[in-house]
Amino acid sequence: MRALTLTALLSLLGHQALANPAFEGDWFIDIATDGAPLMGVLEVERHGDEWKAWAEGGPAPVTIDGDRIVVDVDSRDIRGFTFIMRLDGIFENGQITGSYTIHADATPLLGPGTWVGAPYDPPARSNESDPFDLSGIWKPGPGVDIRKYSMDLTAAAKEWHAGYVMHYDQPGVRCISPGIVAMVAWGAYPFEVLDTQNRLTFLYEVDSEVRRIHLEERERPEFYPPSGMGFSLGRWEGDALVVETTNMMPNVRDFRGEPVSGNAMMHEVYTLSEDGQRLDGVITLHDPENYERPPIRRRHWVRDPGIEIYPYECDPDSFYRQMYNEGKLDMYFERSKRRM
Amino acid sequence: MTLNRILIVAIAMIAALVARAHHSFAVEFLEDQTDTIEGTVTEVWFKNPHVRYYIQAQTEDGEIVNWDVRGASPTSLIRRGWTPRTIQEGDRITVHGHLGRDGRKLLSIIWIELAGGTKLSEDY
């Protein structure tokens, strides 16, 4: 209250107002767009006189002036064009409300809109198992994920990422598995879930990947061949399915090339809507070799029993052919060591 | 426009949105520069990760140019009615699309007009 009063007084006198300390903490932001709503967690911290923020685990330059906060979130649209989403909000009555604008060179797919921030506490989960029926075919729904693209890389990851060449270094373009971290957050293709005793089997259309989630109580095997899908153990925490995946092949998070190490662990939480038709997933990547803070992605899917899961035959010939035509084959093979 | 044609356009638009997530359009193509070419399909590559049509076109100066024309992924197109039979080798087609970066003879399909006048759209 004292800070608020002082803030208001300085504002009246035309000074830059003192930052309202109430901004410090974690906020769940809900962004209303001209399309599907987006959401995520915004962490705001004060380090001495300096304020810092992270959106979904990635650094987001922030300015706080009195009761006003401005946060720049680097984001990208589905085509890969990048832009800055500038969130401009006012703290009042325990929450932040405001609008956002889009700043980009290319014409963004997203128009301006509004947002609300509310104090965030991670949901408490019960230890009692209350499973839901996940079996069936799911197709991706739009929105949810803000597609923040730059994360809080370690020094080693920054160095590696600086040498990444988009397209030519991306596994998926030459029909190598993009890896479960990228696939689960992709939201571009349907998948089918088979629910059998102590096991959920995800049959992804993309790359015809098969993923087994073991629900029985067991230890992770001492050795399990690393793969794009990794090794997944799942458990029910109340009515949420929690899955932890390790033994992944080193890969990249998405086509922009931020790395995923072989020692990473992907943590997923799935919840089902009351009518059983919508599945929500929060995907957090724990990979301290590469990230100072875990990157977070969010997706949702809807049931669609009418969809047929097609086989996905992928032929890398067109990728190599393009490089041959462009005289880039040497460049490609000279970079083989970088391909994880 | 017939109902069938409207349907094809609509389903292709949805397909494009879904399938582009594969890899970055922005890395290879220019959003603000488009071109329209008319030519003969010399090869149909209806395979993942993305459909390609190779088109031989002639410039106003008479020069023969081979274009690499890119579409969405086959699975998403097939699901919505665009199959390997929709465009075949030897077909005469007109393609409007985003140009490739660095002067490369690439086009990312916005729409294709078939010889019979049917228009297939992949615009966002």
Coordinates of C-alpha atoms in Angstrom, one line a residue:
Chain A
M1 CA 0.0 0.0 0.0
R2 CA 2.9 2.4 0.9
A3 CA 4.6 1.6 -2.4
L4 CA 1.3 2.2 -4.3
T5 CA 0.8 5.6 -2.6
L6 CA 4.4 6.7 -3.4
T7 CA 4.0 5.5 -6.9
A8 CA 0.9 7.5 -7.5
L9 CA 2.5 10.6 -5.9
L10 CA 5.6 10.4 -8.1
S11 CA 3.4 9.9 -11.2
L12 CA 1.5 13.1 -10.4
L13 CA 4.8 15.0 -10.1
G14 CA 5.8 13.8 -13.5
H15 CA 8.6 11.5 -12.3
Q16 CA 9.2 8.0 -13.5
A17 CA 7.2 6.0 -10.9
L18 CA 8.7 3.5 -8.7
A19 CA 8.0 0.0 -9.8
N20 CA 5.2 -1.6 -7.9
P21 CA 6.7 -4.5 -6.0
A22 CA 3.5 -6.5 -6.5
F23 CA 4.7 -7.4 -10.0
E24 CA 7.3 -9.8 -8.5
G25 CA 6.1 -13.4 -8.8
D26 CA 4.6 -15.8 -11.3
W27 CA 1.6 -14.8 -13.5
F28 CA -0.6 -16.9 -15.6
I29 CA -1.3 -14.9 -18.7
D30 CA -4.4 -15.4 -20.8
I31 CA -4.2 -13.7 -24.2
A32 CA -7.4 -13.0 -26.2
T33 CA -6.5 -12.9 -29.9
D34 CA -8.5 -12.6 -33.1
G35 CA -8.1 -16.4 -33.3
A36 CA -7.8 -19.0 -30.6
P37 CA -6.7 -17.8 -27.1
L38 CA -3.1 -18.2 -26.0
M39 CA -1.8 -18.7 -22.6
G40 CA 1.4 -19.2 -20.6
V41 CA 3.4 -18.4 -17.5
L42 CA 5.2 -15.1 -17.0
E43 CA 7.8 -15.1 -14.3
V44 CA 8.8 -11.6 -13.0
E45 CA 11.8 -11.2 -10.7
R46 CA 13.6 -8.2 -9.2
H47 CA 17.4 -8.4 -9.0
G48 CA 18.4 -5.3 -7.1
D49 CA 17.2 -2.4 -9.2
E50 CA 16.7 -4.5 -12.3
W51 CA 13.6 -6.3 -13.3
K52 CA 13.7 -9.5 -15.3
A53 CA 11.0 -11.6 -16.8
W54 CA 10.7 -15.0 -18.5
A55 CA 7.8 -16.2 -20.6
E56 CA 7.3 -19.9 -20.7
G57 CA 10.9 -20.3 -19.5
G58 CA 12.4 -17.9 -22.1
P59 CA 13.8 -14.4 -21.4
A60 CA 11.4 -11.6 -22.1
P61 CA 12.7 -8.0 -21.8
V62 CA 10.5 -6.2 -19.3
T63 CA 10.0 -2.6 -18.2
I64 CA 8.0 -1.8 -15.1
D65 CA 7.0 1.8 -14.3
G66 CA 4.7 2.3 -11.4
D67 CA 1.7 0.1 -12.0
R68 CA 2.5 -0.4 -15.7
I69 CA 4.4 -3.4 -17.1
V70 CA 5.6 -3.8 -20.7
V71 CA 6.9 -7.2 -21.7
D72 CA 8.3 -8.2 -25.1
V73 CA 7.8 -11.8 -26.1
D74 CA 9.5 -13.1 -29.2
S75 CA 7.2 -15.4 -30.9
R76 CA 6.6 -16.9 -34.3
D77 CA 3.6 -17.9 -36.4
I78 CA 2.9 -21.3 -37.9
R79 CA 4.9 -20.4 -41.0
G80 CA 8.0 -19.5 -39.0
F81 CA 7.9 -15.8 -39.4
T82 CA 9.0 -14.2 -36.2
F83 CA 7.5 -11.2 -34.4
I84 CA 7.5 -9.4 -31.0
M85 CA 4.3 -9.6 -29.0
R86 CA 4.4 -6.5 -26.8
L87 CA 2.3 -7.0 -23.7
D88 CA 1.3 -3.7 -22.1
G89 CA -0.6 -4.0 -18.9
I90 CA -1.7 -2.2 -15.7
F91 CA -1.6 -3.8 -12.2
E92 CA -4.9 -3.3 -10.4
N93 CA -6.8 -5.2 -7.8
G94 CA -4.3 -8.0 -7.7
Q95 CA -4.2 -8.7 -11.5
I96 CA -2.8 -7.3 -14.6
T97 CA -5.0 -6.3 -17.6
G98 CA -3.9 -4.8 -20.8
S99 CA -3.5 -5.0 -24.5
Y100 CA -0.8 -6.3 -26.8
T101 CA 0.6 -5.2 -30.2
I102 CA 2.5 -7.1 -32.8
H103 CA 5.8 -5.8 -34.2
A104 CA 7.2 -7.6 -37.2
D105 CA 8.8 -7.2 -40.6
A106 CA 6.5 -9.7 -42.3
T107 CA 2.7 -9.4 -42.1
P108 CA 1.8 -11.4 -39.0
L109 CA -1.0 -13.9 -38.9
L110 CA -2.0 -12.6 -35.5
G111 CA -3.7 -9.3 -35.0
P112 CA -3.7 -7.1 -31.8
G113 CA -5.7 -8.1 -28.8
T114 CA -5.9 -8.0 -25.0
W115 CA -4.5 -10.0 -22.1
V116 CA -5.0 -10.7 -18.4
G117 CA -2.5 -11.8 -15.9
A118 CA -3.4 -13.5 -12.7
P119 CA -1.1 -14.8 -9.9
Y120 CA 0.0 -18.3 -10.7
D121 CA 0.2 -21.2 -8.4
P122 CA 0.9 -24.6 -10.0
P123 CA -2.2 -26.8 -9.6
A124 CA -2.0 -29.2 -6.7
R125 CA -2.4 -32.8 -7.8
S126 CA -3.9 -35.6 -5.7
N127 CA -1.9 -38.7 -5.0
E128 CA -5.1 -40.7 -5.6
S129 CA -5.2 -42.2 -9.1
D130 CA -8.3 -41.1 -11.0
P131 CA -7.6 -42.1 -14.6
F132 CA -9.5 -41.0 -17.6
D133 CA -10.1 -42.8 -20.9
L134 CA -7.6 -41.5 -23.4
S135 CA -8.2 -44.1 -26.1
G136 CA -9.3 -42.9 -29.5
I137 CA -8.1 -40.5 -32.2
W138 CA -7.1 -36.9 -31.4
K139 CA -6.5 -34.0 -33.7
P140 CA -4.8 -30.8 -32.9
G141 CA -6.7 -27.7 -32.0
P142 CA -5.5 -24.2 -32.6
G143 CA -4.0 -21.8 -30.1
V144 CA -2.9 -22.2 -26.5
D145 CA 0.9 -22.1 -27.2
I146 CA 2.4 -18.6 -27.5
R147 CA 5.3 -20.1 -29.5
K148 CA 7.9 -18.2 -27.6
Y149 CA 11.0 -19.2 -29.6
S150 CA 14.1 -18.2 -27.7
M151 CA 14.8 -19.9 -24.4
D152 CA 17.3 -19.3 -21.6
L153 CA 20.2 -21.2 -23.2
T154 CA 23.3 -22.2 -21.3
A155 CA 26.7 -20.9 -22.6
A156 CA 27.4 -24.2 -24.3
A157 CA 23.9 -24.3 -25.9
K158 CA 24.4 -20.7 -27.2
E159 CA 27.6 -21.7 -28.8
W160 CA 26.1 -24.7 -30.5
H161 CA 23.0 -22.9 -31.6
A162 CA 25.0 -20.0 -33.1
G163 CA 26.3 -22.5 -35.7
Y164 CA 22.9 -24.0 -36.5
V165 CA 21.8 -23.6 -40.1
M166 CA 18.0 -23.6 -40.4
H167 CA 16.5 -26.1 -42.8
Y168 CA 19.8 -27.8 -43.6
D169 CA 20.4 -29.0 -40.0
Q170 CA 16.8 -29.9 -39.3
P171 CA 16.3 -33.7 -39.0
G172 CA 12.7 -33.7 -40.2
V173 CA 13.5 -32.4 -43.7
R174 CA 15.6 -35.4 -44.4
C175 CA 13.0 -37.8 -42.8
I176 CA 14.9 -38.3 -39.5
S177 CA 12.6 -38.3 -36.5
P178 CA 12.1 -34.8 -35.3
G179 CA 12.0 -36.3 -31.8
I180 CA 9.2 -36.4 -29.3
V181 CA 9.9 -32.9 -27.8
A182 CA 9.2 -31.3 -31.2
M183 CA 6.5 -33.7 -32.2
V184 CA 4.3 -33.4 -29.1
A185 CA 4.4 -29.6 -29.3
W186 CA 3.9 -29.5 -33.0
G187 CA 0.1 -29.9 -33.1
A188 CA 0.0 -30.5 -36.8
Y189 CA -1.0 -34.1 -37.2
P190 CA -3.5 -36.5 -35.5
F191 CA -2.6 -39.4 -33.3
E192 CA -4.3 -42.4 -32.0
V193 CA -4.1 -43.7 -28.4
L194 CA -4.5 -47.4 -27.5
D195 CA -5.2 -47.9 -23.9
T196 CA -4.2 -51.4 -22.7
Q197 CA -3.4 -52.8 -19.3
N198 CA -0.6 -50.7 -17.8
R199 CA 0.3 -49.2 -21.1
L200 CA -0.7 -46.3 -23.3
T201 CA 0.4 -46.5 -26.9
F202 CA 0.5 -43.4 -29.0
L203 CA 0.4 -43.9 -32.7
Y204 CA 1.5 -40.6 -34.3
E205 CA 0.7 -40.0 -37.9
V206 CA 3.8 -37.9 -38.4
D207 CA 6.8 -40.1 -39.2
S208 CA 4.6 -43.1 -38.3
E209 CA 6.1 -42.9 -34.8
V210 CA 5.1 -45.3 -32.1
R211 CA 5.4 -44.2 -28.5
R212 CA 4.8 -46.5 -25.5
I213 CA 4.0 -45.0 -22.1
H214 CA 4.5 -47.6 -19.3
L215 CA 2.0 -47.1 -16.5
E216 CA 3.2 -50.0 -14.3
E217 CA 5.5 -49.3 -11.4
R218 CA 8.9 -50.0 -12.7
E219 CA 12.4 -48.6 -12.7
R220 CA 13.9 -47.1 -15.8
P221 CA 16.0 -49.7 -17.5
E222 CA 19.7 -49.4 -17.0
F223 CA 20.2 -49.2 -20.7
Y224 CA 17.5 -48.5 -23.2
P225 CA 18.4 -47.6 -26.8
P226 CA 18.1 -43.9 -27.3
S227 CA 15.5 -42.9 -29.9
G228 CA 13.4 -40.1 -31.2
M229 CA 10.5 -41.3 -28.9
G230 CA 12.7 -42.1 -25.8
F231 CA 11.5 -44.1 -22.9
S232 CA 8.3 -42.9 -21.2
L233 CA 6.9 -43.7 -17.7
G234 CA 3.5 -42.5 -16.8
R235 CA 1.4 -42.2 -13.7
W236 CA -1.9 -40.8 -12.6
E237 CA -1.9 -37.8 -10.2
G238 CA -5.6 -37.4 -9.5
D239 CA -7.2 -36.9 -12.8
A240 CA -4.0 -35.8 -14.6
L241 CA -1.8 -38.1 -16.6
V242 CA 1.9 -37.3 -15.9
V243 CA 4.5 -38.7 -18.2
E244 CA 8.3 -38.4 -17.9
T245 CA 10.4 -39.3 -20.9
T246 CA 14.2 -39.9 -21.0
N247 CA 16.5 -41.8 -23.3
M248 CA 15.9 -39.4 -26.2
M249 CA 18.3 -39.0 -29.0
P250 CA 19.9 -35.6 -29.0
N251 CA 17.8 -33.4 -31.2
V252 CA 16.4 -29.9 -31.6
R253 CA 13.3 -28.4 -30.0
D254 CA 11.9 -27.2 -33.3
F255 CA 13.1 -26.0 -36.6
R256 CA 14.8 -23.0 -35.1
G257 CA 17.4 -25.4 -33.7
E258 CA 17.6 -24.9 -29.9
P259 CA 19.1 -28.2 -28.8
V260 CA 17.8 -31.1 -26.7
S261 CA 20.5 -33.2 -25.1
G262 CA 20.6 -37.0 -24.6
N263 CA 20.3 -36.4 -20.9
A264 CA 17.1 -34.4 -21.1
M265 CA 13.8 -35.3 -19.4
M266 CA 10.5 -34.2 -20.9
H267 CA 7.7 -33.8 -18.4
E268 CA 4.1 -33.8 -19.7
V269 CA 0.8 -33.2 -17.9
Y270 CA -2.4 -34.2 -19.7
T271 CA -5.8 -33.3 -18.5
L272 CA -9.2 -34.0 -20.0
S273 CA -12.2 -31.7 -20.3
E274 CA -15.4 -32.6 -18.4
D275 CA -17.1 -33.7 -21.6
G276 CA -14.1 -35.9 -22.5
Q277 CA -13.7 -34.3 -25.8
R278 CA -10.7 -32.0 -25.3
L279 CA -7.2 -33.0 -24.1
D280 CA -4.8 -30.4 -22.8
G281 CA -1.1 -30.9 -22.5
V282 CA 1.6 -28.9 -20.8
I283 CA 5.1 -29.9 -21.9
T284 CA 8.1 -28.9 -19.9
L285 CA 11.7 -29.8 -21.0
H286 CA 14.2 -30.3 -18.2
D287 CA 17.6 -30.1 -19.8
P288 CA 20.1 -28.3 -17.6
E289 CA 22.9 -28.9 -20.1
N290 CA 21.1 -26.6 -22.5
Y291 CA 18.6 -24.5 -20.6
E292 CA 19.0 -22.3 -17.5
R293 CA 15.2 -22.5 -17.2
P294 CA 12.9 -25.3 -18.5
P295 CA 11.1 -24.3 -21.8
I296 CA 7.4 -24.8 -21.6
R297 CA 5.0 -25.6 -24.5
R298 CA 1.2 -26.0 -24.4
R299 CA -1.1 -27.8 -26.8
H300 CA -4.6 -29.1 -27.0
W301 CA -6.3 -31.7 -29.1
V302 CA -9.9 -32.7 -29.7
R303 CA -11.4 -36.2 -30.2
D304 CA -12.3 -37.0 -33.8
P305 CA -13.1 -40.6 -34.3
G306 CA -13.8 -39.9 -38.0
I307 CA -10.2 -39.3 -38.8
E308 CA -8.1 -42.1 -40.3
I309 CA -4.5 -42.2 -39.3
Y310 CA -2.6 -42.4 -42.5
P311 CA 0.8 -44.1 -43.0
Y312 CA 3.6 -41.6 -43.3
E313 CA 6.2 -42.6 -45.9
C314 CA 8.9 -40.0 -46.0
D315 CA 11.5 -39.9 -48.7
P316 CA 14.6 -37.6 -48.2
D317 CA 15.5 -37.7 -51.9
S318 CA 13.9 -34.3 -52.6
F319 CA 16.0 -32.7 -49.8
Y320 CA 19.3 -34.1 -51.2
R321 CA 18.2 -33.3 -54.7
Q322 CA 17.6 -29.7 -53.8
M323 CA 21.1 -29.4 -52.3
Y324 CA 22.6 -31.1 -55.3
N325 CA 20.9 -28.6 -57.6
E326 CA 22.0 -25.7 -55.4
G327 CA 25.6 -27.0 -55.1
K328 CA 25.3 -27.4 -51.4
L329 CA 26.0 -31.1 -50.9
D330 CA 29.6 -30.4 -49.9
M331 CA 28.4 -27.9 -47.3
Y332 CA 25.9 -30.4 -46.0
F333 CA 28.4 -33.3 -45.5
E334 CA 31.1 -31.0 -44.1
R335 CA 28.6 -30.3 -41.3
S336 CA 27.9 -34.0 -40.6
K337 CA 29.7 -33.8 -37.2
R338 CA 27.1 -31.3 -36.0
R339 CA 24.2 -33.7 -36.6
M340 CA 23.4 -35.2 -33.3
Chain B
M1 CA -17.5 -21.9 -59.3
T2 CA -19.1 -25.3 -58.8
L3 CA -19.7 -26.7 -55.3
N4 CA -17.0 -29.3 -55.9
R5 CA -14.5 -26.6 -56.8
I6 CA -15.4 -24.5 -53.7
L7 CA -15.0 -27.5 -51.6
I8 CA -11.5 -28.2 -53.0
V9 CA -10.4 -24.7 -52.4
A10 CA -11.7 -24.7 -48.8
I11 CA -10.1 -28.0 -47.9
A12 CA -6.8 -27.1 -49.4
M13 CA -6.7 -23.8 -47.3
I14 CA -7.3 -25.8 -44.1
A15 CA -4.7 -28.3 -45.2
A16 CA -2.0 -25.7 -45.8
L17 CA -2.4 -24.2 -42.3
V18 CA -2.1 -27.6 -40.7
A19 CA 0.8 -28.9 -42.7
R20 CA 3.1 -25.9 -42.9
A21 CA 4.0 -26.5 -39.3
H22 CA 6.4 -29.1 -40.5
H23 CA 9.4 -26.9 -41.1
S24 CA 9.8 -23.2 -41.5
F25 CA 8.2 -21.6 -44.6
A26 CA 10.0 -18.4 -43.6
V27 CA 13.4 -20.0 -44.0
E28 CA 13.0 -20.8 -47.6
F29 CA 10.3 -18.4 -48.9
L30 CA 9.6 -14.7 -49.1
E31 CA 6.3 -13.7 -47.7
D32 CA 6.0 -10.4 -49.6
Q33 CA 7.1 -11.6 -53.1
T34 CA 5.0 -13.7 -55.3
D35 CA 5.0 -14.8 -58.9
T36 CA 2.7 -16.6 -61.3
I37 CA 4.0 -19.2 -63.8
E38 CA 2.4 -21.3 -66.4
G39 CA 4.0 -24.5 -67.5
T40 CA 4.0 -28.2 -67.9
V41 CA 4.3 -30.6 -65.0
T42 CA 7.5 -32.7 -65.7
E43 CA 7.4 -34.6 -62.4
V44 CA 5.0 -35.2 -59.5
W45 CA 6.6 -35.8 -56.1
F46 CA 3.7 -36.7 -53.9
K47 CA 5.7 -37.7 -50.9
N48 CA 6.4 -36.6 -47.3
P49 CA 7.6 -34.4 -45.9
H50 CA 6.1 -32.1 -48.6
V51 CA 4.5 -32.4 -52.0
R52 CA 6.6 -31.1 -54.9
Y53 CA 5.7 -30.5 -58.5
Y54 CA 8.4 -29.8 -61.0
I55 CA 7.2 -27.4 -63.7
Q56 CA 8.9 -26.5 -66.9
A57 CA 7.9 -22.9 -67.9
Q58 CA 9.0 -20.6 -70.6
T59 CA 9.9 -16.9 -70.0
E60 CA 8.8 -14.1 -72.3
D61 CA 12.3 -14.3 -73.8
G62 CA 11.8 -17.9 -74.7
E63 CA 14.1 -19.2 -71.9
I64 CA 13.1 -22.5 -70.4
V65 CA 13.0 -22.5 -66.6
N66 CA 12.5 -25.4 -64.3
W67 CA 10.6 -24.6 -61.2
D68 CA 10.4 -26.5 -57.9
V69 CA 6.9 -26.0 -56.7
R70 CA 6.1 -26.9 -53.0
G71 CA 2.9 -27.8 -51.4
A72 CA 1.7 -29.2 -48.1
S73 CA 2.3 -32.7 -46.8
P74 CA 0.6 -35.5 -48.7
T75 CA -1.3 -36.9 -45.7
S76 CA -3.0 -33.6 -45.0
L77 CA -3.8 -33.0 -48.6
I78 CA -5.2 -36.6 -49.2
R79 CA -7.4 -36.3 -46.1
R80 CA -9.0 -33.3 -47.7
G81 CA -9.4 -34.7 -51.2
W82 CA -6.2 -33.6 -53.0
T83 CA -4.6 -36.8 -54.2
P84 CA -1.6 -37.8 -56.4
R85 CA -4.1 -38.0 -59.3
T86 CA -5.2 -34.4 -58.9
I87 CA -2.2 -33.1 -60.9
Q88 CA -0.3 -35.4 -63.1
E89 CA 2.8 -35.4 -65.3
G90 CA 2.2 -33.6 -68.6
D91 CA -0.6 -31.4 -67.2
R92 CA -0.5 -27.8 -68.2
I93 CA -1.1 -25.7 -65.0
T94 CA -0.7 -22.2 -63.7
V95 CA 0.8 -21.7 -60.3
H96 CA 0.8 -18.6 -58.1
G97 CA 3.0 -18.7 -55.1
H98 CA 5.6 -17.2 -52.8
L99 CA 9.1 -17.0 -54.3
G100 CA 12.0 -18.7 -52.9
R101 CA 14.8 -16.8 -51.2
D102 CA 18.0 -15.9 -52.9
G103 CA 16.6 -16.0 -56.4
R104 CA 16.1 -19.8 -56.3
K105 CA 13.4 -21.1 -58.7
L106 CA 11.1 -22.2 -55.9
L107 CA 7.5 -21.4 -55.5
S108 CA 5.3 -22.2 -52.4
I109 CA 1.8 -22.7 -53.7
I110 CA -0.8 -20.1 -53.0
W111 CA -3.1 -21.4 -55.7
I112 CA -2.9 -23.7 -58.7
E113 CA -5.2 -23.5 -61.7
L114 CA -5.7 -26.7 -63.6
A115 CA -6.2 -26.8 -67.4
G116 CA -9.9 -27.2 -66.9
G117 CA -10.2 -24.0 -64.8
T118 CA -10.4 -25.7 -61.4
K119 CA -8.5 -23.6 -58.9
L120 CA -6.8 -25.3 -55.9
S121 CA -5.8 -22.9 -53.1
E122 CA -3.1 -23.2 -50.4
D123 CA -3.2 -19.7 -49.2
Y124 CA -3.0 -19.0 -45.5

